[in-house]
Short mmCIF file of C-alpha atoms in Angstrom, two decimals:
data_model
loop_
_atom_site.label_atom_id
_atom_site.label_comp_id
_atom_site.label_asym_id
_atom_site.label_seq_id
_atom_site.Cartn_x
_atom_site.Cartn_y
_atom_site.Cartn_z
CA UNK A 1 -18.41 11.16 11.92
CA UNK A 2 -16.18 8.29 12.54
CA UNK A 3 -15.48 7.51 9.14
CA UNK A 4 -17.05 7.90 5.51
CA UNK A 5 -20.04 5.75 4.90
CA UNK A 6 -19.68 3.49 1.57
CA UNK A 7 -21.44 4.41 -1.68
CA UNK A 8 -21.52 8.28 -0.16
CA UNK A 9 -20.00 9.82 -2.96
CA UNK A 10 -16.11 10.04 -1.51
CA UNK A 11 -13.96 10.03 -4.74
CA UNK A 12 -12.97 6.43 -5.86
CA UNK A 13 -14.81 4.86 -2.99
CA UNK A 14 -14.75 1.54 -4.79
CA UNK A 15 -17.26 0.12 -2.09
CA UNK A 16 -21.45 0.06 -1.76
CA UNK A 17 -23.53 -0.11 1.27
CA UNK A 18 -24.25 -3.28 0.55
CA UNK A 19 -20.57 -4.42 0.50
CA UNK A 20 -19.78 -7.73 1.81
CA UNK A 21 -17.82 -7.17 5.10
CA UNK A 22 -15.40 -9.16 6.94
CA UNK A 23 -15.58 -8.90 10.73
CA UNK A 24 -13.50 -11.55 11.87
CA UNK A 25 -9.99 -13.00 9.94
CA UNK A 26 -12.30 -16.00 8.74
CA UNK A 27 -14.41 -13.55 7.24
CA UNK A 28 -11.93 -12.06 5.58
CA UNK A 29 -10.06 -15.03 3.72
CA UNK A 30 -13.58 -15.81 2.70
CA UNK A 31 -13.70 -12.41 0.99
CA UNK A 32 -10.02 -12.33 -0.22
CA UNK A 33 -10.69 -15.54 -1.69
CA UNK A 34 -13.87 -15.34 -3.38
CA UNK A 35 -12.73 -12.03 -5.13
CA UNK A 36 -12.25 -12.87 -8.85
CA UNK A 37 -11.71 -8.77 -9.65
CA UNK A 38 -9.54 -6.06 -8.51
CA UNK A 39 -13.25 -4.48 -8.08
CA UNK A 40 -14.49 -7.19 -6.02
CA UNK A 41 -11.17 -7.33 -3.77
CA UNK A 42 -10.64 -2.96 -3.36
CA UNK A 43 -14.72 -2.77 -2.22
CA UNK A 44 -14.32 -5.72 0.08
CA UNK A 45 -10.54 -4.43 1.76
CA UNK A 46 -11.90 -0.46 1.88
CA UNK A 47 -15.15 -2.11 4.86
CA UNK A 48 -13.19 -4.88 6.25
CA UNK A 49 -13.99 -4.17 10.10
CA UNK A 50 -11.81 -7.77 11.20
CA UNK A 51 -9.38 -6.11 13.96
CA UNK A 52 -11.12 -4.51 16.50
CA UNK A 53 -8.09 -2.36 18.26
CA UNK A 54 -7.62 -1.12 14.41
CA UNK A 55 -11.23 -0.21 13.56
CA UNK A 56 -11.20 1.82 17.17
CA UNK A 57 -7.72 3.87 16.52
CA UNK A 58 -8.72 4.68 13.11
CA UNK A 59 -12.20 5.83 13.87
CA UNK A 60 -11.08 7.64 16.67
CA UNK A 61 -8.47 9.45 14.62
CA UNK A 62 -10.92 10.42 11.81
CA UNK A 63 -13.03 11.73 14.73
CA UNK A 64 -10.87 13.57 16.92
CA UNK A 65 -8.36 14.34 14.28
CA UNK A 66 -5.23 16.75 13.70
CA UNK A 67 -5.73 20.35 14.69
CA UNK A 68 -4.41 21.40 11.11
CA UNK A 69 -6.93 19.29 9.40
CA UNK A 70 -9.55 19.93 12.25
CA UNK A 71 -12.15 21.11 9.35
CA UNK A 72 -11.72 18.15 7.12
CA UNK A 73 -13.38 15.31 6.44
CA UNK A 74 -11.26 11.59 7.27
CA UNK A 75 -11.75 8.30 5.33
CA UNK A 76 -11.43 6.93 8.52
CA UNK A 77 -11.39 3.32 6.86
CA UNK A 78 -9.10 0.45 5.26
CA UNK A 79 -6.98 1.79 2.35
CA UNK A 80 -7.45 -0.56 -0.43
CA UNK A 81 -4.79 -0.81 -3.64
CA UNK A 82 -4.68 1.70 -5.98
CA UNK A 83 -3.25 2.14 -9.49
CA UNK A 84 -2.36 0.92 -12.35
CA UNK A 85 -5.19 -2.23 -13.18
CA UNK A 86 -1.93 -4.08 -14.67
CA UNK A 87 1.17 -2.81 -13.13
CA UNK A 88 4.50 -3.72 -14.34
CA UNK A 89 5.52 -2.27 -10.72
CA UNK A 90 4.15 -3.03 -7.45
CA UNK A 91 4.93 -0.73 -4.77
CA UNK A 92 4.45 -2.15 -1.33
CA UNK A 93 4.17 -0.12 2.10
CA UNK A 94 3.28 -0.95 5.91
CA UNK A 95 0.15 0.45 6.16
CA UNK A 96 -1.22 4.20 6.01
CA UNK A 97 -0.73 6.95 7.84
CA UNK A 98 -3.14 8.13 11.21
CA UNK A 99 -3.46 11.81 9.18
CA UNK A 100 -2.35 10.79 6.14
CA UNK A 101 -3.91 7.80 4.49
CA UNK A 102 -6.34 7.42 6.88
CA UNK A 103 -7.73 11.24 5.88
CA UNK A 104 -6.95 11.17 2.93
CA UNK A 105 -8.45 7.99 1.84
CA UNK A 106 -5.51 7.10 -0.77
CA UNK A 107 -2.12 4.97 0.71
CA UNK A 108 1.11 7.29 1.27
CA UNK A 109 -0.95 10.27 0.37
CA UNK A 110 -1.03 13.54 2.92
CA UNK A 111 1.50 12.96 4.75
CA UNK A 112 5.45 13.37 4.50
CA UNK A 113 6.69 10.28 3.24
CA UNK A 114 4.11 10.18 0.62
CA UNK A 115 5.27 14.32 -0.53
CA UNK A 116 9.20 12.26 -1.08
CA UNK A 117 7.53 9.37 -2.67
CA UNK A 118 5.00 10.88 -4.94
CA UNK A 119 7.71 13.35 -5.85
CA UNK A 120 10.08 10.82 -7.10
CA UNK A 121 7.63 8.82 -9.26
CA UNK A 122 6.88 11.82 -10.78
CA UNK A 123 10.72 12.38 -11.56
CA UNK A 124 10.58 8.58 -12.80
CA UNK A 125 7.82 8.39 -14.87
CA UNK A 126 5.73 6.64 -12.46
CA UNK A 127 3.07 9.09 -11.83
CA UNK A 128 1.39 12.26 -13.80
CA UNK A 129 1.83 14.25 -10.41
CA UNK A 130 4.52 15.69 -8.31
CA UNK A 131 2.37 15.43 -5.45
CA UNK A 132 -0.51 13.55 -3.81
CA UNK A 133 -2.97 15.59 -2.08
CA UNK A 134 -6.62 13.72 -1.53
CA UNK A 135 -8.15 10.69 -3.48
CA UNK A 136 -9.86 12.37 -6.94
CA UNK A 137 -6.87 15.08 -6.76
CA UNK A 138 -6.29 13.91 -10.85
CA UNK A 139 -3.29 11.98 -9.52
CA UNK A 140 -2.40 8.99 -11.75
CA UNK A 141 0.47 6.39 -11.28
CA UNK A 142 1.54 4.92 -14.93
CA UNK A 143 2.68 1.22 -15.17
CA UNK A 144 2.47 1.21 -10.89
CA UNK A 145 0.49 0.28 -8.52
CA UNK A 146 0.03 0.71 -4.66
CA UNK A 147 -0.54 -1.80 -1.74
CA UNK A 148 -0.37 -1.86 2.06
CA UNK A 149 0.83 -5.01 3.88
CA UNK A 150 -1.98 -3.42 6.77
CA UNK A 151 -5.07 -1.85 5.52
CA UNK A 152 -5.92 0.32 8.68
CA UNK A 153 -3.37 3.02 10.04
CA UNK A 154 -2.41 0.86 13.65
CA UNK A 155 -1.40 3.12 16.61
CA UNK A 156 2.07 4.30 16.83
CA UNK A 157 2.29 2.92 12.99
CA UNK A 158 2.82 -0.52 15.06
CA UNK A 159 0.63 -3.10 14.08
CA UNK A 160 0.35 -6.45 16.00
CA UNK A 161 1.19 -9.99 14.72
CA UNK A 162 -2.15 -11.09 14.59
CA UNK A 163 -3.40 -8.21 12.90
CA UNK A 164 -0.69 -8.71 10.16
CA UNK A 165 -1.92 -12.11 9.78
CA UNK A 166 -5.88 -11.45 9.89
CA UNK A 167 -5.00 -8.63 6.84
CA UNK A 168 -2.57 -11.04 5.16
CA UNK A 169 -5.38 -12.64 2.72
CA UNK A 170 -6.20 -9.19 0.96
CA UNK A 171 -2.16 -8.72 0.08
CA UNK A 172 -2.24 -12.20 -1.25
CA UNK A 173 -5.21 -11.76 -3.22
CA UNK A 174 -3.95 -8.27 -4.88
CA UNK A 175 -0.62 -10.06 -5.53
CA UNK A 176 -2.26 -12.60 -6.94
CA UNK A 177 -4.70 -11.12 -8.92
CA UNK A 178 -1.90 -8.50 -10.54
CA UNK A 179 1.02 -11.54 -11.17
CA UNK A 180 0.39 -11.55 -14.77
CA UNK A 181 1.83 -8.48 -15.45
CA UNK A 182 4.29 -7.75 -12.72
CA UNK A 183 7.41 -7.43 -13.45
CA UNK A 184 9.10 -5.35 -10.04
CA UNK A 185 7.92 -5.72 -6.93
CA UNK A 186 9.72 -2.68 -4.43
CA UNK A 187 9.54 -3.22 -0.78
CA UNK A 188 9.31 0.12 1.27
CA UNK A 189 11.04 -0.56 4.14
CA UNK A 190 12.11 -3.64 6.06
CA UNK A 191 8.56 -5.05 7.41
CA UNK A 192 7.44 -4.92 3.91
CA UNK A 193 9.88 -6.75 2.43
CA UNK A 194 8.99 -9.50 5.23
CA UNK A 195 5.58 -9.11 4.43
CA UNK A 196 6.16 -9.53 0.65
CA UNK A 197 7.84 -12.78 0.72
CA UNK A 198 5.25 -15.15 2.00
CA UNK A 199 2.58 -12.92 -0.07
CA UNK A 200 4.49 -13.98 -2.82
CA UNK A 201 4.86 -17.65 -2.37
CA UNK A 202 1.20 -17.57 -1.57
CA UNK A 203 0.26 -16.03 -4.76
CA UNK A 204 2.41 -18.53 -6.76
CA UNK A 205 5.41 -17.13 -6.64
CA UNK A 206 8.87 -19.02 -7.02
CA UNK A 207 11.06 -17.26 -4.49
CA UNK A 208 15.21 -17.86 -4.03
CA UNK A 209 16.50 -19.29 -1.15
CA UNK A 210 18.14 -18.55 1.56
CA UNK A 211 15.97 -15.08 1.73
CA UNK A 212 18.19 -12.58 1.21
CA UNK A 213 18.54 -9.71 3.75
CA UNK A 214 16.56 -6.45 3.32
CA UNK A 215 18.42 -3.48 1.99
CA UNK A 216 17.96 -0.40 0.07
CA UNK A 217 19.15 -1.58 -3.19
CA UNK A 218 18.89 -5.27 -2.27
CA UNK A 219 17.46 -7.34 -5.94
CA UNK A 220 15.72 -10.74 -5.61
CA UNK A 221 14.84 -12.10 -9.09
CA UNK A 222 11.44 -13.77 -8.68
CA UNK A 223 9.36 -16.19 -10.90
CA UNK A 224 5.70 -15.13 -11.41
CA UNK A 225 2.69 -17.92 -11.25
CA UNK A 226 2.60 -17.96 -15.24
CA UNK A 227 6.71 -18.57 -15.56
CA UNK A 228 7.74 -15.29 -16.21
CA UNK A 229 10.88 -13.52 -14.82
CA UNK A 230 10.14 -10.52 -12.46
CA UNK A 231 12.57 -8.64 -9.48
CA UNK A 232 12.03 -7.79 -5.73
CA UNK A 233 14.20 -4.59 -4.59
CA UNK A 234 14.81 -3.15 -1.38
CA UNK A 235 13.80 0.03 -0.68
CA UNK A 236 14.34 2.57 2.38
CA UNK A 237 11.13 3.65 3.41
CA UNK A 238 11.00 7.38 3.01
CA UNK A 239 9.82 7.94 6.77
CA UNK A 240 10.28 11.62 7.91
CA UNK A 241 13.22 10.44 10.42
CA UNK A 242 14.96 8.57 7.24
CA UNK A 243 14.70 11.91 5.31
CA UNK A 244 15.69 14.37 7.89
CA UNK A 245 19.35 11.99 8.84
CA UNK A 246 19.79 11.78 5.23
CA UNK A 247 19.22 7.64 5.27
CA UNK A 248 16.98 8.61 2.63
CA UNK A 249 17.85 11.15 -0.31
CA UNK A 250 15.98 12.25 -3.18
CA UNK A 251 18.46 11.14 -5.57
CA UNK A 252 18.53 7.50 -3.79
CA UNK A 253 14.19 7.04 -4.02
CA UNK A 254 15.16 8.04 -7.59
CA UNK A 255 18.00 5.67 -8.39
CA UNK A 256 15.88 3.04 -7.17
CA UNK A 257 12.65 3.82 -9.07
CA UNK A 258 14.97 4.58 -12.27
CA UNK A 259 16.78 0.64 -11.60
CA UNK A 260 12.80 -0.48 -11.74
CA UNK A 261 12.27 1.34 -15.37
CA UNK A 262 14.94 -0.65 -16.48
CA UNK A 263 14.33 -4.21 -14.78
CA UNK A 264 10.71 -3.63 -16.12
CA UNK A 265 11.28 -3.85 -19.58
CA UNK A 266 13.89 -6.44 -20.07
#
């Protein structure tokens, strides 16, 4: 099976065979746009079959898949947002993982980075579990929610500018749709916090300038859509390579989620 049909029973599928699907980037601003729910916009982003070279690698992967998940079943399609309905915190990635989201069905979960990240919003408060195993595992982020600049895993976790662009409409849309209560936005890594910016202004957003540079620790203060104050940080994405150098440390993903508690609530 290439990937999981919609409406099969998969926990928190949020899509329906008959789901509206985008085939072509047109398609999918059409989609993005005419999404007036989170609902609406998670079913549409979890079919969207717009970038060919994507929809191959990631059906391929969920076919041939990982020797040590060689029983298992893979999503094997786009990882929509997940979370918190109204998040005060908006966590923003790349996009998932060949074995991890893309199996798993649920963004940063299965996989290494997602073990470091998962661990520390636990520590934080952010989420009810240490760890993130499969979507309908009981995991449960509190205040947060989770987003993917890229939908589909891309080969060698290298997507291509126009595929950025063609998935562009469904970050706006999420942004847009959760700006009312967003208060941090955190940037995993450096393409995300590239991909955040223009997400941002496109959702309403009033963004400083000059941009400043991407850094783990870097703070932006932001204006949301409906004139409230709200922060962008810089985070070091917790890669495997980060971790193992030591780029990346436990107590650093938690300084940084702990700086977001605060920032939240002022």
């Amino acid at each position: 099976m290439t990937h999981v049909p919609p409406g099969s029973g998969w926990p928190d599928d949020p899509a329906q065979p008959g789901t509206p699907v985008a085939h072509d980037p047109v398609e999918v601003r059409k989609l993005a746009g005419e999404s007036r729910t989170l609902a609406e916009l998670k079913a549409a982003q979890s079919v969207c079959r717009a970038c060919p070279r994507l929809v191959e690698w990631r059906e391929e992967v969920a076919t041939v898949k990982r020797r040590a998940f060689a029983e298992e079943t893979y999503w094997g399609r786009p990882i929509a947002g997940w979370g918190d309905e109204r998040p005060e915190i908006l966590i923003v990635g790349l996009a998932p993982a060949a074995h991890g989201g893309n199996r798993t069905g649920r963004i940063f979960t299965g996989d290494r980075s997602g073990d470091w990240l998962f661990a520390s919003l636990y520590r934080t408060g952010l989420a009810v579990q240490e760890t993130s195993l499969r979507a309908g595992d009981g995991q449960r982020l509190v205040g947060a929610r989770m987003v993917a600049a890229v939908r589909c895993a891309p080969p060698a976790n290298k997507p291509e500018p126009a595929e950025r662009s063609a998935c562009f409409p469904w970050l706006s849309r999420e942004v847009a749709l959760v700006s009312a209560d967003v208060r941090v936005v955190v940037a995993l890594g450096g393409f995300a916090w590239q991909a955040i910016w223009p997400a941002l202004r496109d959702a309403g957003y009033a963004l400083p300038r000059p941009r400043p540079p991407f850094g783990h620790g870097a703070e932006a203060e932001i204006t949301s859509p409906q004139g409230s104050s709200a922060h962008l940080l810089g985070c070091y994405h917790p890669s495997q390579q980060n971790t193992f150098t030591g780029r990346v440390t436990a107590r650093m993903l938690d300084d940084l989620f702990t700086r977001a508690n605060v920032l939240r609530r002022l």
